[in-house]
Each structure stands twice: as C-alpha cells, then as structure tokens.
C-alpha cells in the first residue's frame, strides 16, 4: 500500500514530468487537439443550418462550441496503449515501482490536456464566434456544468482504463476499441443533443455511462437541465466512478496474475 503523502508527492513529480514530455511533442498534441475538435464543430454547423428558429441556432452554437472543448478534455487514449505495452514488454517496468500504473496513466492524460488546452480554447472561441455562440444563460448552471465536466473526465478515464485491461486477455484489441468509440460517439451526445436522439437510442444511452461523459454535462452547462437534474447527474457520476474504480482494481489484480503467468 502507498500512503497518501507519498501518492501526492508522486502526482506532483509525475505530472511535471508528463507535462515536460508532452511539451517536447506539443506540435503533435496541438494537431490531435484540432482534429478532435472537427467532429463536434462540423456537427454544430449542420444542426445550425437545419434549425428553424434563432433560439435553436443559439442553443446549438453554444452546445457544440462547448462540446468541442468538453470532447477534447474527456477523450482518453489509454485503451490503445495497453496492447502495445504488453506486446513489447514495456509494461513490465511498471511493475517494478510501488505506484499503481493507473496513477501514472492518469498523470499522462491530464498533462496532455493541459498542453493542448490553449489551442482548444482558441479554436473553440473562433468557431463559436463564427457560429454565433453566446455565453451560458446561467452562471450557476455553467459552474455546475464545469463540475460535471471534471467528474466526466475522471469517469471516462476510469471506465476506459478498465476496458484497456482487456489487452491482457486479447491478442488484438483495435477492433474492439474502434467499435467502443463508435458507440460512445453515437450515445454520448457528441453528434446530437441527447433530447434529439431517436427514442430507442436515448433509452439505450441511459443504460450506459456514455451520456455522463459528455451529453449531460453539456446540458447542465447550457442550462438545458435544471440545477436539480444537474445535481442528480453529479451524484450518479460519483457513484459510477466508485463502481468502475472497484471493478478496475479487481480486474487489474486478475490481469497481473495472467501477465505474470504468461511471462514466466
């Protein structure tokens, strides 16, 4: 077990190291950030072009402008990394330290968001101006939405770190990862606000954590959801983080036993 003080010191040191590493490749980080913005912004221009009222156009402009930022901040690549680490044997070095690999991966993800954030904000402001996006209609709703965004970042990372562990049992995971990301895009509110999804698709999405990654935080931020509903979303996010965190911890223990058995 690692005590809390040691873990805090690790996060401070590892985060600085991760930021320095990301800055060495900031051009690539910024390029990926710009690419990640294209899908929500293109979807926004399409929805605005098909809107019948100025009120709808204003909502779609704010939703997809904020969505470009939220999408970048919540995106995670760890599922693509684990198969490579295991196949190359690089994962073995992570077992030599007393710190759980989850913490190292979380630091790396957060560092990439910090490095990419300036280009994401700049691009979103310019795109928002082009679409005619205004400020959030409610300050309290916007603040609550940012809290939901922070929890969405953690929740998505915890969920996808758990799914990344499939690489310990599967030789190839690219197909599974691609299918997963396609489903997330459809059900999270990335292509369309959740209330614009077909009924069966909205019902399906509510059975998954996906709308808590993006759609619900955006609804709170744009005042589409009431503060009471926003608090409910946040409570569910916290519960999901706990559940998937426990599942990840238990699955990781089994994964390590399998990895050590295969390696030997």
PDB file of N, CA and C in Angstrom, residues 91-132:
ATOM      1  N   UNK A  91       5.339  -3.021 -20.337  1.00  0.00           N
ATOM      2  CA  UNK A  91       4.522  -2.973 -19.123  1.00  0.00           C
ATOM      3  C   UNK A  91       5.266  -3.521 -17.909  1.00  0.00           C
ATOM      4  N   UNK A  92       6.234  -4.392 -18.148  1.00  0.00           N
ATOM      5  CA  UNK A  92       6.970  -4.997 -17.028  1.00  0.00           C
ATOM      6  C   UNK A  92       7.649  -3.944 -16.162  1.00  0.00           C
ATOM      7  N   UNK A  93       8.098  -2.851 -16.776  1.00  0.00           N
ATOM      8  CA  UNK A  93       8.782  -1.813 -15.997  1.00  0.00           C
ATOM      9  C   UNK A  93       7.837  -1.135 -15.017  1.00  0.00           C
ATOM     10  N   UNK A  94       6.533  -1.123 -15.332  1.00  0.00           N
ATOM     11  CA  UNK A  94       5.562  -0.506 -14.429  1.00  0.00           C
ATOM     12  C   UNK A  94       5.384  -1.331 -13.154  1.00  0.00           C
ATOM     13  N   UNK A  95       5.702  -2.606 -13.241  1.00  0.00           N
ATOM     14  CA  UNK A  95       5.533  -3.481 -12.076  1.00  0.00           C
ATOM     15  C   UNK A  95       6.692  -3.369 -11.094  1.00  0.00           C
ATOM     16  N   UNK A  96       7.734  -2.643 -11.498  1.00  0.00           N
ATOM     17  CA  UNK A  96       8.912  -2.510 -10.639  1.00  0.00           C
ATOM     18  C   UNK A  96       8.786  -1.362  -9.645  1.00  0.00           C
ATOM     19  N   UNK A  97       7.739  -0.568  -9.779  1.00  0.00           N
ATOM     20  CA  UNK A  97       7.527   0.569  -8.880  1.00  0.00           C
ATOM     21  C   UNK A  97       6.356   0.274  -7.950  1.00  0.00           C
ATOM     22  N   UNK A  98       6.335   0.881  -6.760  1.00  0.00           N
ATOM     23  CA  UNK A  98       5.227   0.645  -5.818  1.00  0.00           C
ATOM     24  C   UNK A  98       3.956   1.405  -6.174  1.00  0.00           C
ATOM     25  N   UNK A  99       4.022   2.258  -7.201  1.00  0.00           N
ATOM     26  CA  UNK A  99       2.871   3.070  -7.589  1.00  0.00           C
ATOM     27  C   UNK A  99       2.041   2.325  -8.630  1.00  0.00           C
ATOM     28  N   UNK A 100       0.759   2.273  -8.412  1.00  0.00           N
ATOM     29  CA  UNK A 100      -0.156   1.607  -9.342  1.00  0.00           C
ATOM     30  C   UNK A 100      -0.088   2.292 -10.718  1.00  0.00           C
ATOM     31  N   UNK A 101      -0.045   1.538 -11.823  1.00  0.00           N
ATOM     32  CA  UNK A 101       0.027   2.137 -13.158  1.00  0.00           C
ATOM     33  C   UNK A 101      -1.117   3.100 -13.462  1.00  0.00           C
ATOM     34  N   UNK A 102      -2.249   2.929 -12.809  1.00  0.00           N
ATOM     35  CA  UNK A 102      -3.389   3.827 -13.011  1.00  0.00           C
ATOM     36  C   UNK A 102      -2.978   5.270 -12.779  1.00  0.00           C
ATOM     37  N   UNK A 103      -2.210   5.525 -11.731  1.00  0.00           N
ATOM     38  CA  UNK A 103      -1.835   6.898 -11.388  1.00  0.00           C
ATOM     39  C   UNK A 103      -0.898   7.498 -12.434  1.00  0.00           C
ATOM     40  N   UNK A 104       0.011   6.703 -12.944  1.00  0.00           N
ATOM     41  CA  UNK A 104       0.917   7.182 -13.991  1.00  0.00           C
ATOM     42  C   UNK A 104       0.133   7.514 -15.264  1.00  0.00           C
ATOM     43  N   UNK A 105      -0.805   6.649 -15.610  1.00  0.00           N
ATOM     44  CA  UNK A 105      -1.615   6.879 -16.804  1.00  0.00           C
ATOM     45  C   UNK A 105      -2.491   8.115 -16.647  1.00  0.00           C
ATOM     46  N   UNK A 106      -3.035   8.320 -15.453  1.00  0.00           N
ATOM     47  CA  UNK A 106      -3.875   9.489 -15.207  1.00  0.00           C
ATOM     48  C   UNK A 106      -3.060  10.771 -15.325  1.00  0.00           C
ATOM     49  N   UNK A 107      -1.855  10.780 -14.790  1.00  0.00           N
ATOM     50  CA  UNK A 107      -0.991  11.958 -14.906  1.00  0.00           C
ATOM     51  C   UNK A 107      -0.675  12.276 -16.365  1.00  0.00           C
ATOM     52  N   UNK A 108      -0.386  11.244 -17.146  1.00  0.00           N
ATOM     53  CA  UNK A 108      -0.066  11.448 -18.561  1.00  0.00           C
ATOM     54  C   UNK A 108      -1.256  12.037 -19.308  1.00  0.00           C
ATOM     55  N   UNK A 109      -2.449  11.538 -19.010  1.00  0.00           N
ATOM     56  CA  UNK A 109      -3.641  12.045 -19.671  1.00  0.00           C
ATOM     57  C   UNK A 109      -3.895  13.507 -19.309  1.00  0.00           C
ATOM     58  N   UNK A 110      -3.814  13.835 -18.017  1.00  0.00           N
ATOM     59  CA  UNK A 110      -4.056  15.209 -17.577  1.00  0.00           C
ATOM     60  C   UNK A 110      -3.021  16.166 -18.151  1.00  0.00           C
ATOM     61  N   UNK A 111      -1.774  15.723 -18.234  1.00  0.00           N
ATOM     62  CA  UNK A 111      -0.713  16.577 -18.787  1.00  0.00           C
ATOM     63  C   UNK A 111      -0.995  16.924 -20.247  1.00  0.00           C
ATOM     64  N   UNK A 112      -1.469  15.947 -21.011  1.00  0.00           N
ATOM     65  CA  UNK A 112      -1.767  16.205 -22.426  1.00  0.00           C
ATOM     66  C   UNK A 112      -2.913  17.210 -22.564  1.00  0.00           C
ATOM     67  N   UNK A 113      -3.860  17.178 -21.640  1.00  0.00           N
ATOM     68  CA  UNK A 113      -4.970  18.129 -21.693  1.00  0.00           C
ATOM     69  C   UNK A 113      -4.485  19.548 -21.385  1.00  0.00           C
ATOM     70  N   UNK A 114      -3.585  19.665 -20.412  1.00  0.00           N
ATOM     71  CA  UNK A 114      -3.051  20.984 -20.065  1.00  0.00           C
ATOM     72  C   UNK A 114      -2.281  21.579 -21.242  1.00  0.00           C
ATOM     73  N   UNK A 115      -1.464  20.769 -21.897  1.00  0.00           N
ATOM     74  CA  UNK A 115      -0.663  21.256 -23.023  1.00  0.00           C
ATOM     75  C   UNK A 115      -1.558  21.614 -24.213  1.00  0.00           C
ATOM     76  N   UNK A 116      -2.598  20.831 -24.440  1.00  0.00           N
ATOM     77  CA  UNK A 116      -3.464  21.078 -25.592  1.00  0.00           C
ATOM     78  C   UNK A 116      -4.544  22.118 -25.365  1.00  0.00           C
ATOM     79  N   UNK A 117      -4.783  22.484 -24.092  1.00  0.00           N
ATOM     80  CA  UNK A 117      -5.899  23.378 -23.776  1.00  0.00           C
ATOM     81  C   UNK A 117      -5.830  24.745 -24.469  1.00  0.00           C
ATOM     82  N   UNK A 118      -4.662  25.416 -24.558  1.00  0.00           N
ATOM     83  CA  UNK A 118      -4.643  26.731 -25.221  1.00  0.00           C
ATOM     84  C   UNK A 118      -5.151  26.687 -26.663  1.00  0.00           C
ATOM     85  N   UNK A 119      -4.738  25.684 -27.418  1.00  0.00           N
ATOM     86  CA  UNK A 119      -5.170  25.610 -28.815  1.00  0.00           C
ATOM     87  C   UNK A 119      -6.643  25.236 -28.902  1.00  0.00           C
ATOM     88  N   UNK A 120      -7.108  24.421 -27.956  1.00  0.00           N
ATOM     89  CA  UNK A 120      -8.526  24.029 -27.935  1.00  0.00           C
ATOM     90  C   UNK A 120      -9.406  25.235 -27.634  1.00  0.00           C
ATOM     91  N   UNK A 121      -9.030  26.021 -26.629  1.00  0.00           N
ATOM     92  CA  UNK A 121      -9.824  27.196 -26.273  1.00  0.00           C
ATOM     93  C   UNK A 121      -9.814  28.228 -27.395  1.00  0.00           C
ATOM     94  N   UNK A 122      -8.639  28.441 -27.986  1.00  0.00           N
ATOM     95  CA  UNK A 122      -8.543  29.419 -29.081  1.00  0.00           C
ATOM     96  C   UNK A 122      -9.410  28.994 -30.259  1.00  0.00           C
ATOM     97  N   UNK A 123      -9.293  27.732 -30.657  1.00  0.00           N
ATOM     98  CA  UNK A 123     -10.092  27.249 -31.776  1.00  0.00           C
ATOM     99  C   UNK A 123     -11.578  27.294 -31.495  1.00  0.00           C
ATOM    100  N   UNK A 124     -11.968  26.975 -30.266  1.00  0.00           N
ATOM    101  CA  UNK A 124     -13.378  26.970 -29.913  1.00  0.00           C
ATOM    102  C   UNK A 124     -13.962  28.383 -29.889  1.00  0.00           C
ATOM    103  N   UNK A 125     -13.189  29.344 -29.393  1.00  0.00           N
ATOM    104  CA  UNK A 125     -13.657  30.735 -29.378  1.00  0.00           C
ATOM    105  C   UNK A 125     -13.876  31.239 -30.806  1.00  0.00           C
ATOM    106  N   UNK A 126     -12.939  30.945 -31.690  1.00  0.00           N
ATOM    107  CA  UNK A 126     -13.067  31.380 -33.086  1.00  0.00           C
ATOM    108  C   UNK A 126     -14.262  30.698 -33.764  1.00  0.00           C
ATOM    109  N   UNK A 127     -14.383  29.384 -33.548  1.00  0.00           N
ATOM    110  CA  UNK A 127     -15.507  28.656 -34.142  1.00  0.00           C
ATOM    111  C   UNK A 127     -16.830  29.114 -33.546  1.00  0.00           C
ATOM    112  N   UNK A 128     -16.833  29.375 -32.232  1.00  0.00           N
ATOM    113  CA  UNK A 128     -18.057  29.851 -31.593  1.00  0.00           C
ATOM    114  C   UNK A 128     -18.485  31.199 -32.132  1.00  0.00           C
ATOM    115  N   UNK A 129     -17.517  32.073 -32.395  1.00  0.00           N
ATOM    116  CA  UNK A 129     -17.842  33.381 -32.968  1.00  0.00           C
ATOM    117  C   UNK A 129     -18.432  33.223 -34.361  1.00  0.00           C
ATOM    118  N   UNK A 130     -17.891  32.284 -35.129  1.00  0.00           N
ATOM    119  CA  UNK A 130     -18.408  32.035 -36.471  1.00  0.00           C
ATOM    120  C   UNK A 130     -19.818  31.471 -36.438  1.00  0.00           C
ATOM    121  N   UNK A 131     -20.127  30.667 -35.431  1.00  0.00           N
ATOM    122  CA  UNK A 131     -21.465  30.072 -35.315  1.00  0.00           C
ATOM    123  C   UNK A 131     -22.449  30.989 -34.600  1.00  0.00           C
ATOM    124  N   UNK A 132     -21.948  32.051 -33.969  1.00  0.00           N
ATOM    125  CA  UNK A 132     -22.822  32.958 -33.242  1.00  0.00           C
ATOM    126  C   UNK A 132     -23.149  32.494 -31.838  1.00  0.00           C
TER     127      UNK A 132
END
